[in-house]
């Protein structure tokens, strides 16, 4: 990064370069001197200071910011979990009331829309207009020529096949809009008719299958603009977009598929072969999850990815859904803001609940042990992800510590890593996973290490497999995260003393280091939350 001065300077966080309130940049890229160069570089714990030539400007960068990986585009397949019907034991779902009352539940549900493409909210009162409340719980309603909401039921003069009792094949809604509605909601008020069952297909998965099986067809669909059209007495909408849209990196980003509103393609070339090949993949029965909406069910899905369908129903039967559109960017924003507090609430509950239990026969509780480890990490200038890993390294013990002391390996590194993977990327989960192995490793390679272990730690060493063999130690050292795991281990070994009380925040009475909870799917520990402003210094050191 020091070798890309324009980039580095463009990201200067100082209050002269960025408005301290909004964080927005105050200069134009052309304001930077043509002969900009890095002058002096001063390295400090957790920070790097750069003095610039020729203008003498000074910038201070956090080290964890400098090394953060590029964020993933959540709209593209890179941010998704692709599925076929058999991959989903059951549809992701939640009860409307629980969803409203629990931030953690809202995070889980909105994350499911983002990762899997859909969710089913149950027990939304089966009353007209409630679908708008659901949309507004995570974003903004997109009003269209159909209104803020639309009724899906049999109409006398239907302007859309959706408003008949016919079957509807898997499709994108409103493909004739640009931008297309990115989220669709369908709320079931009545479903007493014979038939009228629902189906969903992961269009990204189908597109990925086509890419693997018939790359030429895939390529044709990504580069052929297709006109989609809708018209009635007062509306005329046209969008010209490919059936499969890829981002500049080649990742699938949007699927737009709707035979009903497909316009006339001029100069089709080989398009129809590709179109039919894709349609055949989409029609594979194993790709479609099927279910039946019951009154009160509200389906929320990603209309740029999933295709939705219904079977025909008897025309006289009572079936009434209300639908609305909203957008993914609003949902992503709601999710990000919720995460700031929801992850912390859950973690804090672990510290104030099970964390108050004894730590393996040492003089401290588990919560104290972990907070001490974090304070030691922070005091040694460790980057945020390691402070977080130290703070949370024994999360896997919280319900298995007694087991370990009775002589059964609870594999708490692995279970802890699993829990943390909900919020953190591998830079946090891997050192946690490996911190037990790191003890066995240090016993093998570092003379004198084993003799310094506490009594309890020596006992658990035996349960966990004893010192590593030479081959095991070599294999361990080669693992990504091994060096970080060793660092965690050393703080872990030290953090067992009554005297070493971690500092406590004056306001909340609790200690949290300056680490951050992270968005797991971004695979990094980008600062999402400053847990506390306390800068740790560890008494007694
Ligand atoms: C729609 C639609 C599905 C259904 O209105 O866009 O696809 O189950 N309806 O009626
Ligand atoms: Zn539809
Ligand atoms: Zn520990």
Coordinates of C-alpha atoms and ligand atoms in Angstrom, one line a residue, residues 359 369 393-394 435 492 496, ligand 3:
X359 CA -12.6 -21.4 34.6
X369 CA -10.1 -15.2 31.9
X393 CA -11.1 -17.8 22.4
X394 CA -12.9 -19.9 25.0
X435 CA -5.5 -22.3 20.3
X492 CA -4.3 -17.5 27.3
X496 CA -5.4 -16.8 34.9
Ligands
LIG3 ZN1 -8.2 -19.7 27.5

